[in-house]
Short mmCIF file of N, CA and C in Angstrom, two decimals:
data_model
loop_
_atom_site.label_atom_id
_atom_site.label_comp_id
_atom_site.label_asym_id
_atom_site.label_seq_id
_atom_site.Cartn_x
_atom_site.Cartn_y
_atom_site.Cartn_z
N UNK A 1 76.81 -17.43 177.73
CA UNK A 1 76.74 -16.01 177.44
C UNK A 1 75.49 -15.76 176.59
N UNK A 2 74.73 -14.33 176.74
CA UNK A 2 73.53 -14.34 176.30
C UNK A 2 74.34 -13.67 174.93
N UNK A 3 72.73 -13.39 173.97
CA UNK A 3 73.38 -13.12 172.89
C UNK A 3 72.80 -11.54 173.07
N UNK A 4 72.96 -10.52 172.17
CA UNK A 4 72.05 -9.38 172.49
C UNK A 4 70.52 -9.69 172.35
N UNK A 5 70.01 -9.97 171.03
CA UNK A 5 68.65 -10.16 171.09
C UNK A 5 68.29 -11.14 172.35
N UNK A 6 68.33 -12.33 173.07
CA UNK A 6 68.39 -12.63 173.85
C UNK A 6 68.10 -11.94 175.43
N UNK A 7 68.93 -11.00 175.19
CA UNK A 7 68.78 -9.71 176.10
C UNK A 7 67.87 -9.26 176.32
N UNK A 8 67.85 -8.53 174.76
CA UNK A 8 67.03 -7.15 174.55
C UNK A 8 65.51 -8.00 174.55
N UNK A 9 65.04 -9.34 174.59
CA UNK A 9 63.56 -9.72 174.46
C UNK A 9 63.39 -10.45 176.07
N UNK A 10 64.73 -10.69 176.85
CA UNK A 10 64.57 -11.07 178.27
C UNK A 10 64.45 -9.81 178.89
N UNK A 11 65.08 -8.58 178.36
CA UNK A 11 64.91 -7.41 179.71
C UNK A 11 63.73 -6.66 179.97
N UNK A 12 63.04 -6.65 180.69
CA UNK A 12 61.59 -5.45 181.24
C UNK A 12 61.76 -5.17 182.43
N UNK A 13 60.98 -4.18 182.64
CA UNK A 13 61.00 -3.28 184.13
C UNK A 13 60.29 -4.43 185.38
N UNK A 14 61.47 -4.66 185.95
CA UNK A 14 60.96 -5.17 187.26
C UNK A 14 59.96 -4.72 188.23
N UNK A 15 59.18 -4.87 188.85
CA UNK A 15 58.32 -4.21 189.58
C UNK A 15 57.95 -5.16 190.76
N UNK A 16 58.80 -6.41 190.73
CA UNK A 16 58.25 -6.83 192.07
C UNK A 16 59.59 -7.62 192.39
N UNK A 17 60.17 -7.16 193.11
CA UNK A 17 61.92 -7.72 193.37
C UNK A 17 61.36 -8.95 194.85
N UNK A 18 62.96 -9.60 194.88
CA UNK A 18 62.93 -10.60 195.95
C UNK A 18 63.95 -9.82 196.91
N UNK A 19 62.93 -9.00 198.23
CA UNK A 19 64.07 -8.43 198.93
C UNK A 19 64.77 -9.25 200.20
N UNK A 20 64.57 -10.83 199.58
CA UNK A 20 65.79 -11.30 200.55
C UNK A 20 66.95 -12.13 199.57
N UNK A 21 66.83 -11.26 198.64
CA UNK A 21 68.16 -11.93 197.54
C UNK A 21 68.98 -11.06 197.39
N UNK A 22 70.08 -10.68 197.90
CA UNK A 22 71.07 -9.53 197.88
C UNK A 22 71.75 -9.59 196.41
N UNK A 23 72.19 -8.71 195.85
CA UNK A 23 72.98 -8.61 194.79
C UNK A 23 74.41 -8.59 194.98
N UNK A 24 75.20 -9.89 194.24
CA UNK A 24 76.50 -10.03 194.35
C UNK A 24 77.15 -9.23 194.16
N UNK A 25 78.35 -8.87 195.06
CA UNK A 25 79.38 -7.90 194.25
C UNK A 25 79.62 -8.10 192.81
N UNK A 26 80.21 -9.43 192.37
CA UNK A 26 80.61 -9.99 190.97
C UNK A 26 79.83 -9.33 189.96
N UNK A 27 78.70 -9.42 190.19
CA UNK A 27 77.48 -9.38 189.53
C UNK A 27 77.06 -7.34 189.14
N UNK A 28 77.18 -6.77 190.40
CA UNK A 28 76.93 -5.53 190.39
C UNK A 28 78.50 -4.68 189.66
N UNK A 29 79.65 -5.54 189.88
CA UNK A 29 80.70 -5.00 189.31
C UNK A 29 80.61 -5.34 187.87
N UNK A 30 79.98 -6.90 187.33
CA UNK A 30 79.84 -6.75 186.54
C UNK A 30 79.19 -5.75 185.47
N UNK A 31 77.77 -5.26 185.84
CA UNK A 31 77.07 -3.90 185.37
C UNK A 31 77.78 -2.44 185.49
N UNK A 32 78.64 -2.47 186.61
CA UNK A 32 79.07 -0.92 186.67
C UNK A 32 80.35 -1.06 185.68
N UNK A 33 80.94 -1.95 185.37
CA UNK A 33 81.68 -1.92 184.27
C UNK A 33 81.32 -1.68 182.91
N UNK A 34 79.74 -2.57 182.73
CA UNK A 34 79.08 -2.35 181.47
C UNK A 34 78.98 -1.06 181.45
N UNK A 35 78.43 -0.23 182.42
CA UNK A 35 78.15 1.11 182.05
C UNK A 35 79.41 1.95 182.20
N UNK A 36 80.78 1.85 182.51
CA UNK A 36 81.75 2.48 182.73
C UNK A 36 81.61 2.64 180.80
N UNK A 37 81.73 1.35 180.27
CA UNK A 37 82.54 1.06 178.69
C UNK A 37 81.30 1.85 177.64
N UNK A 38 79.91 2.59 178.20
CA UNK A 38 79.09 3.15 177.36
C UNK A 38 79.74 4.39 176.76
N UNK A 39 79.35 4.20 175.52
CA UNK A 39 79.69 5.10 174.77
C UNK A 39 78.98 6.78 174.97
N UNK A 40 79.70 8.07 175.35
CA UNK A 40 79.04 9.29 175.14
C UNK A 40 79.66 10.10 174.16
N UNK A 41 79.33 11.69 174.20
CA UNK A 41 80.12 12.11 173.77
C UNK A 41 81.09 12.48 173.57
N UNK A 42 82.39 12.28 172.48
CA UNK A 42 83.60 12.80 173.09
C UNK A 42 84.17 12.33 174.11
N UNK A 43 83.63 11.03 174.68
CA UNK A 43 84.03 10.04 175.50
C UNK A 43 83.88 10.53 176.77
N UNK A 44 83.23 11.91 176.92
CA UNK A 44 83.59 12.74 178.38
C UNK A 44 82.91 12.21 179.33
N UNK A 45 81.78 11.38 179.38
CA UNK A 45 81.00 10.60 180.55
C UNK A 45 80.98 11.17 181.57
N UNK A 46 79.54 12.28 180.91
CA UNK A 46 79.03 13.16 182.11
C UNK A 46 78.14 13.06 182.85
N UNK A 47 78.32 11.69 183.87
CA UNK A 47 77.61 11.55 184.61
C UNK A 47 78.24 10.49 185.90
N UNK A 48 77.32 10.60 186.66
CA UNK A 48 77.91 9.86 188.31
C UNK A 48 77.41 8.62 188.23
N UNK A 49 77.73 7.57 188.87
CA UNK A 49 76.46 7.02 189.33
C UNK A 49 77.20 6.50 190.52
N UNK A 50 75.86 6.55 191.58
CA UNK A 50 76.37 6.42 193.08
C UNK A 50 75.00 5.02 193.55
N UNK A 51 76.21 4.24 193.50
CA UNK A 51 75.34 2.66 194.42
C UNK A 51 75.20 3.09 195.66
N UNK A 52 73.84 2.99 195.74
CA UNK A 52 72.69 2.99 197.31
C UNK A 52 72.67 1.43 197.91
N UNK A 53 72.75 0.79 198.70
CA UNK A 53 72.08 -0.55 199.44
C UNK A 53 71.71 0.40 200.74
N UNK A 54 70.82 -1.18 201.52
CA UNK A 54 70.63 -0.76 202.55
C UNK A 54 69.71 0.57 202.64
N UNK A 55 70.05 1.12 204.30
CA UNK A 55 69.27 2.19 204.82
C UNK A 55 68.93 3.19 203.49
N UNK A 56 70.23 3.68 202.87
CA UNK A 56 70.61 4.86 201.46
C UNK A 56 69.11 3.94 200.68
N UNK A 57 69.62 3.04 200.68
CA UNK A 57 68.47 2.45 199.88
C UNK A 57 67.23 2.51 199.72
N UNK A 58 66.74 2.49 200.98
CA UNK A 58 65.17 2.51 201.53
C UNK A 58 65.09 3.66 201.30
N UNK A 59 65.45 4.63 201.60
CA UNK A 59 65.54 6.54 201.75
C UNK A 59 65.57 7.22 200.18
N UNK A 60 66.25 6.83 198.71
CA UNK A 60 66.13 6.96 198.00
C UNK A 60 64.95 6.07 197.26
N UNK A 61 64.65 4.87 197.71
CA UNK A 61 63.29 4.47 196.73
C UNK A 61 62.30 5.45 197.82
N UNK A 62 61.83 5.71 198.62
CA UNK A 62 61.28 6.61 199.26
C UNK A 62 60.84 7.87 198.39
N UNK A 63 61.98 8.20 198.45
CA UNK A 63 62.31 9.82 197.39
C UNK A 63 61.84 9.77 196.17
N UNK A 64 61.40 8.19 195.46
CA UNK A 64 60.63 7.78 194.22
C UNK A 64 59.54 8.02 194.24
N UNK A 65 58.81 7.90 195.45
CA UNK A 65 57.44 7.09 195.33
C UNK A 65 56.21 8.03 195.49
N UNK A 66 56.80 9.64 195.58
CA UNK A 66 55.46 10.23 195.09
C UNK A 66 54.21 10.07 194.61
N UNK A 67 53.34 10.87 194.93
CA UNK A 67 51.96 10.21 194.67
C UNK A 67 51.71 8.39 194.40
N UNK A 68 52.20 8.15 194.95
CA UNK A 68 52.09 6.31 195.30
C UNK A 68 52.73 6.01 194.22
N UNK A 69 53.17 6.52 193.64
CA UNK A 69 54.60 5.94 192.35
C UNK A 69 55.37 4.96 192.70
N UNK A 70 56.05 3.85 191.89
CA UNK A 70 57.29 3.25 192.48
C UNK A 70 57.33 2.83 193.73
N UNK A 71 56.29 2.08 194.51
CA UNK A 71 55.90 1.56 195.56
C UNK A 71 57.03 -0.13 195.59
N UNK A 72 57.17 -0.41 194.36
CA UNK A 72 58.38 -1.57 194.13
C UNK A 72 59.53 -1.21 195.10
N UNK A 73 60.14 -0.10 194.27
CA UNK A 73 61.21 0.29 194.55
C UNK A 73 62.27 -0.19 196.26
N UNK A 74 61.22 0.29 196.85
CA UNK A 74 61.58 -0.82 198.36
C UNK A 74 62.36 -1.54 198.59
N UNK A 75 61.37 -2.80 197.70
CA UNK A 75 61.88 -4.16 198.09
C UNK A 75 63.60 -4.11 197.17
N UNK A 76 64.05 -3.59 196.28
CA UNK A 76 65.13 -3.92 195.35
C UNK A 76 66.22 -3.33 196.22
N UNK A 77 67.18 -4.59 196.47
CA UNK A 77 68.08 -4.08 197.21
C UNK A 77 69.54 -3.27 197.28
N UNK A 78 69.29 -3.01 195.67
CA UNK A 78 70.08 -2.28 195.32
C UNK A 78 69.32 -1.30 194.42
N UNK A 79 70.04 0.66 194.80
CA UNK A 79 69.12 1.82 193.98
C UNK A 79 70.75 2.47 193.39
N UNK A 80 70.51 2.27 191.77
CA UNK A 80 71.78 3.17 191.36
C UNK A 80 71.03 4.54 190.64
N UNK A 81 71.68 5.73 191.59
CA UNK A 81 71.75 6.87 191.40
C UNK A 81 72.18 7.70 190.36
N UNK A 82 71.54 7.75 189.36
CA UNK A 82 72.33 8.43 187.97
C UNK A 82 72.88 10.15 187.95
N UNK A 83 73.51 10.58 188.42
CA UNK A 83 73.39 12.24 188.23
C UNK A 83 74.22 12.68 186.89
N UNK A 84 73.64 14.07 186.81
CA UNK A 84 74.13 14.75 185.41
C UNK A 84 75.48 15.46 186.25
N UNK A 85 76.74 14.88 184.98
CA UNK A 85 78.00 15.82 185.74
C UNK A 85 78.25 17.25 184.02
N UNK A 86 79.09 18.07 184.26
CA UNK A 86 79.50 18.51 183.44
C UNK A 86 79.97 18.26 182.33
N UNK A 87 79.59 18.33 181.26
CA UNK A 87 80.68 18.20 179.73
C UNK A 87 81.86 18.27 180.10
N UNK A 88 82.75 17.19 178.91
CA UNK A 88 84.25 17.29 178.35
C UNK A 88 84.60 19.00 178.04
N UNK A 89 85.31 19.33 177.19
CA UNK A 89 84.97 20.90 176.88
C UNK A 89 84.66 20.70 175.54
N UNK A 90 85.39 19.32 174.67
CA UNK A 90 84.65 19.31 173.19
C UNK A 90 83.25 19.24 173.16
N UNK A 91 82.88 18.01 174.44
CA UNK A 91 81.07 18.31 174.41
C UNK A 91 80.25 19.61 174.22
N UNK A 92 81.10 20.28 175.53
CA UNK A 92 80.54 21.21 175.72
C UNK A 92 80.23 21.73 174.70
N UNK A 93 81.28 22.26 174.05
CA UNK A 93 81.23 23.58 172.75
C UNK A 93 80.30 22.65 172.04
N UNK A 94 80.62 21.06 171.26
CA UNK A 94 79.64 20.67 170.35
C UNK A 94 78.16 20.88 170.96
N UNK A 95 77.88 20.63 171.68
CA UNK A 95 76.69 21.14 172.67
C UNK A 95 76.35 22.18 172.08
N UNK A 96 77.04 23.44 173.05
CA UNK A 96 76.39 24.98 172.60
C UNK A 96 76.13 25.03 170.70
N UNK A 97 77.20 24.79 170.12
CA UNK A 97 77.33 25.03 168.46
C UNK A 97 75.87 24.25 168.21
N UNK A 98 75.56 23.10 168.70
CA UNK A 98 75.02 22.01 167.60
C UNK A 98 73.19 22.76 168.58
N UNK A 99 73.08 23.53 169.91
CA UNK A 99 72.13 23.26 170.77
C UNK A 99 71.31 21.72 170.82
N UNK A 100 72.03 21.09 170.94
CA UNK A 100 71.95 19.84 171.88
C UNK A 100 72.38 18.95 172.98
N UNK A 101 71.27 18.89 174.19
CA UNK A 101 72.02 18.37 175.11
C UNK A 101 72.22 16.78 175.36
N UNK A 102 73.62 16.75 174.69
CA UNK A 102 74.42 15.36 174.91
C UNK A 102 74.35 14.99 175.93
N UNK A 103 74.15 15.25 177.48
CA UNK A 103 74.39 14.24 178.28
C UNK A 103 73.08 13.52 178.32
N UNK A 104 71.63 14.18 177.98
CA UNK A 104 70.87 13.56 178.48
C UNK A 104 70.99 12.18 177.48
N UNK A 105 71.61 12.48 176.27
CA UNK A 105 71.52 11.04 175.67
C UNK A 105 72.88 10.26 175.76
N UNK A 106 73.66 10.80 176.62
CA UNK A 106 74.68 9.94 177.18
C UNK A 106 74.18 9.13 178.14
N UNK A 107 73.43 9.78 179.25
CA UNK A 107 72.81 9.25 180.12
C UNK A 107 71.72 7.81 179.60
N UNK A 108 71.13 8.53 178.73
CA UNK A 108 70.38 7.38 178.47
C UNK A 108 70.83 5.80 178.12
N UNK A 109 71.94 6.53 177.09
CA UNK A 109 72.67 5.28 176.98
C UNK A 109 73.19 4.47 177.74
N UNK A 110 74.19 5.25 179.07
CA UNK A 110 74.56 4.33 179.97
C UNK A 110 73.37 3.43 181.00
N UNK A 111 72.24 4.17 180.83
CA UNK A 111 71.21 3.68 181.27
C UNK A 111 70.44 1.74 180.75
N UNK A 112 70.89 2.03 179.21
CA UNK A 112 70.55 1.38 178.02
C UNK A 112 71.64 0.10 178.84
N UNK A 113 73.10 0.49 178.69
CA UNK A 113 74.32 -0.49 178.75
C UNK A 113 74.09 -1.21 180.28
N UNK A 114 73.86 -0.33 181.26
CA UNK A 114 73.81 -1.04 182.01
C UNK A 114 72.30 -1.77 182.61
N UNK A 115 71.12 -1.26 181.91
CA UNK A 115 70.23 -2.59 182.54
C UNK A 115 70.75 -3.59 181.56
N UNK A 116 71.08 -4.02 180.60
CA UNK A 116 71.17 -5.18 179.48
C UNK A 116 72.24 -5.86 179.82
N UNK A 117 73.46 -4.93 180.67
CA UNK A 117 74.70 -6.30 181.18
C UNK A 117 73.64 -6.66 182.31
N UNK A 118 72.96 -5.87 183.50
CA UNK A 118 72.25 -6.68 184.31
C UNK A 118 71.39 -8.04 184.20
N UNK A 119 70.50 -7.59 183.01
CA UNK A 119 69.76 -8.86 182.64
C UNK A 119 70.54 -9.73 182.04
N UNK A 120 71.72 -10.02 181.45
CA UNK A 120 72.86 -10.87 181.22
C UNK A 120 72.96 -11.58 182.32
N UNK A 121 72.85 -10.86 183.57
CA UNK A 121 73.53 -11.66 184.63
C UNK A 121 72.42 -12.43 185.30
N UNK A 122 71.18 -12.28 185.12
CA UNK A 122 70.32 -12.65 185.49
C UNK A 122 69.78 -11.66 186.96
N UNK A 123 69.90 -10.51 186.33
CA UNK A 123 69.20 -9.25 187.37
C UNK A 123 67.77 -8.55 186.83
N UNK A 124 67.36 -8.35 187.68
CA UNK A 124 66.34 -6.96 187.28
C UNK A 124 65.95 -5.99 187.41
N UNK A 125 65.78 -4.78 186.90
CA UNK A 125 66.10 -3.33 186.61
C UNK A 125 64.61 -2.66 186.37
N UNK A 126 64.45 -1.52 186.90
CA UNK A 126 63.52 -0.56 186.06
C UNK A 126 63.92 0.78 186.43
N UNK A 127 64.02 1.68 185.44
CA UNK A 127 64.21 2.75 185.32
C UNK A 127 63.06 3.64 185.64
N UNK A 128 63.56 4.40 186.59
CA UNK A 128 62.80 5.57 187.25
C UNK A 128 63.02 6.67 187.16
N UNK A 129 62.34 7.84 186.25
CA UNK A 129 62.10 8.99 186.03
C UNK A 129 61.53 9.51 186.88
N UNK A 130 60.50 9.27 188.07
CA UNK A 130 59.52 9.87 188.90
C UNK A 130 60.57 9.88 190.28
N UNK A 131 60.82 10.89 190.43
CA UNK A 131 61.77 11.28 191.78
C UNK A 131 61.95 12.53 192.30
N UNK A 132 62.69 12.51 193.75
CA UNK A 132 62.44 13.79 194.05
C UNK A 132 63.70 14.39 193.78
N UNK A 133 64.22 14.84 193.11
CA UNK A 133 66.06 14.93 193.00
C UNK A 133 66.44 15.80 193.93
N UNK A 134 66.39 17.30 194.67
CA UNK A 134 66.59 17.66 195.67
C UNK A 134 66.91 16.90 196.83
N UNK A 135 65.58 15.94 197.13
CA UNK A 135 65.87 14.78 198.41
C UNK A 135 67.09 13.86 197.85
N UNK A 136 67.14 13.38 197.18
CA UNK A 136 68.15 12.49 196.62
C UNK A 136 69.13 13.08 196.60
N UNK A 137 69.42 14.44 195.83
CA UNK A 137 71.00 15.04 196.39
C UNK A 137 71.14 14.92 198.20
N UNK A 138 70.75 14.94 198.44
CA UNK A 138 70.76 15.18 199.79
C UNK A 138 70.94 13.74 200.40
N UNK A 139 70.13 12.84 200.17
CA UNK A 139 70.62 11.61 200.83
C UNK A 139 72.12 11.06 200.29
N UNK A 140 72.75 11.20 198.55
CA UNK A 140 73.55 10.91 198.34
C UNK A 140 74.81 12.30 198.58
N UNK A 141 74.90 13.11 198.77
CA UNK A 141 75.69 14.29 198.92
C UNK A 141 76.10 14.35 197.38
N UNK A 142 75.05 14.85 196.86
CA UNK A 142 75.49 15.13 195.44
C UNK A 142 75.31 16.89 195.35
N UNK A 143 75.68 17.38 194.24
CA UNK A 143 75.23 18.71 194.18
C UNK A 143 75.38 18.41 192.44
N UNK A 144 75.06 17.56 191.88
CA UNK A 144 74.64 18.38 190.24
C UNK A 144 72.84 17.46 190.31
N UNK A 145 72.45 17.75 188.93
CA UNK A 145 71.16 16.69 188.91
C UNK A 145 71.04 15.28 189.39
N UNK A 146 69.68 15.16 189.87
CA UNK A 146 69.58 13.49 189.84
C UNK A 146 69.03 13.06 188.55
N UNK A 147 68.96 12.37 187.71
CA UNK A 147 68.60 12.35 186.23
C UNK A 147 67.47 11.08 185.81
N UNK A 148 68.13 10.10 186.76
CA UNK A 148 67.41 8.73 186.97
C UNK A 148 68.04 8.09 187.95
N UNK A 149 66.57 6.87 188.53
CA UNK A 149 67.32 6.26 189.44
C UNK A 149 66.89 4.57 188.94
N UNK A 150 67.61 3.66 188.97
CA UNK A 150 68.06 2.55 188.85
C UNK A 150 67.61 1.17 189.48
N UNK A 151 66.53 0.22 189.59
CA UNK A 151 66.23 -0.13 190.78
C UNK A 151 66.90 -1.30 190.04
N UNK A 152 67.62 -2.14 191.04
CA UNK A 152 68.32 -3.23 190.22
C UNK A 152 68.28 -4.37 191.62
N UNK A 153 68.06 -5.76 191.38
CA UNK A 153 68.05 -6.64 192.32
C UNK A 153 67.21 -8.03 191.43
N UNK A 154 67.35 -9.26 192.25
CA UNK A 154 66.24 -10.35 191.76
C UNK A 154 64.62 -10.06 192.03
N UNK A 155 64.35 -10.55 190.27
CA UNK A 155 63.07 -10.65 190.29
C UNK A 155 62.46 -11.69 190.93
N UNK A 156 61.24 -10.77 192.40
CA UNK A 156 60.56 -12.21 192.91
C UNK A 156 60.11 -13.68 191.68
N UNK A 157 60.38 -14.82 192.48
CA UNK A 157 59.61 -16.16 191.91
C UNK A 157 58.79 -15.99 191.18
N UNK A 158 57.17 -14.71 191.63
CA UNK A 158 56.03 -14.85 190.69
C UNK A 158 55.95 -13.59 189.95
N UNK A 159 57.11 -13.29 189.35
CA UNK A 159 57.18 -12.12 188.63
C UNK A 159 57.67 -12.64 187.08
N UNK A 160 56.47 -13.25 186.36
CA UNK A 160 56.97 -14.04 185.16
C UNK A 160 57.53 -12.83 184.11
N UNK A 161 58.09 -13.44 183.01
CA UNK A 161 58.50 -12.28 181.69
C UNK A 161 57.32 -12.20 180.83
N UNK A 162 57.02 -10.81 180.78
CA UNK A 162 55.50 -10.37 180.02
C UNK A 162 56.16 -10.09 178.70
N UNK A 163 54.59 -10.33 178.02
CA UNK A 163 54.68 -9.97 176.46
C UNK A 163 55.29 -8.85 176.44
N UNK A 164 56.27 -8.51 175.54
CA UNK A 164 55.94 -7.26 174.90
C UNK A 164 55.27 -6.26 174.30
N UNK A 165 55.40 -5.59 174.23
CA UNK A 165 54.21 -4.72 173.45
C UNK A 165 54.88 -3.50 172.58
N UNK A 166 55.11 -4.11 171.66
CA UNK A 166 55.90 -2.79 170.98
C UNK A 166 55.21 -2.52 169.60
N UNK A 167 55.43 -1.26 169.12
CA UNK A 167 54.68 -1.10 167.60
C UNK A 167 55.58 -1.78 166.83
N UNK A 168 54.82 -2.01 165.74
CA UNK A 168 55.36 -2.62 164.40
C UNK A 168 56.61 -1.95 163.93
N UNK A 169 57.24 -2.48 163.72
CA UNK A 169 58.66 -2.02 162.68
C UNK A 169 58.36 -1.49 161.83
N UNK A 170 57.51 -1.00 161.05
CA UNK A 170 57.02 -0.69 159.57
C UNK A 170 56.61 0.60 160.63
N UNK A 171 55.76 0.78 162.01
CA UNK A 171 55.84 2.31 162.34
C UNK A 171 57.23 3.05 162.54
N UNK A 172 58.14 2.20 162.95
CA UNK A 172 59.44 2.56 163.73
C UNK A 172 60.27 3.07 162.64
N UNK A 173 60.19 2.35 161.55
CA UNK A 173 61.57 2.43 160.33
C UNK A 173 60.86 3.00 159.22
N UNK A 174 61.40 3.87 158.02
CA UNK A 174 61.57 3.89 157.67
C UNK A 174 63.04 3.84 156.47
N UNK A 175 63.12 3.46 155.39
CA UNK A 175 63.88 3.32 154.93
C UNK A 175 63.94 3.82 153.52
N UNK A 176 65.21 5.01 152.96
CA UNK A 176 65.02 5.69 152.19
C UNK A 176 66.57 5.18 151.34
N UNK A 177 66.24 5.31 150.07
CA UNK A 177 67.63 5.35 148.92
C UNK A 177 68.15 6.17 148.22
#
């Protein structure tokens, strides 16, 4: 079992998958569970997510790849579909009262939970903001937002783990008494 840091310094955005390595059920149930158990608001978990393989598959990384964007996307043989669903009604109201919108950082989170059980399992993930969400309702028969889409599958052989690159902790934190 990995540990979190372990995780959190093994996981980065895949960009070059092995599309003749299918993703196990075990494995993909394992992640949709991680993200079932993410924490939102008020527990209301306002959001979908709809597993693409296959044809759905090809047709939604498609729907990514605007202006030559997300040209990866393709090969990963599995695309999970994030959509925005409605607030709990406590969300909701804390929502309107507080004007903040909780799902998008519900979303994020389940976003968060489930690439990190993936890379546990020895998967790889990159999160895609660049999409067409109209086309994507449409290939998945959704009718609320598409929010993000998910590219999850094995990283090809020559797709080593890159440095990181993150700012210093001393930009990130402060700490007050």
């Amino acid at each position: 079992m990995m540990d979190f840091m372990a995780i959190a310094k093994g996981r980065q955005s895949c960009r070059h998958y092995d599309p003749t390595r299918p993703v196990e059920p075990d494995k993909l149930q394992a992640v949709l569970e991680a993200a079932r158990l993410a924490p939102s608001a008020c527990n209301s978990q306002p959001y979908h997510i709809t597993v693409c393989r296959g044809e759905t598959a090809r047709q939604v990384a498609r729907a990514t790849m605007g202006l030559g964007m997300n040209r990866f996307a393709a090969d990963a043989p599995v695309l999970l579909v994030l959509s925005e669903e409605p607030y709990g009604k406590v969300a909701a109201l804390g929502s309107k009262l507080k004007g903040n919108d909780y799902r998008s950082l519900d979303i994020g989170i389940l976003a968060a939970y489930l690439t990190a059980e993936a890379t546990a399992q020895g998967l790889g993930t990159c999160i895609l903001g660049w999409l067409d969400d109209a086309k994507i309702r449409e290939l998945c028969s959704l009718t609320a937002p598409v929010r993000l889409v998910i590219t999850l599958g094995y990283a090809a052989p020559d797709d080593p783990l890159r440095d990181k690159k993150r700012k210093p902790l001393g930009q990130l934190v402060t700490e007050l008494a």
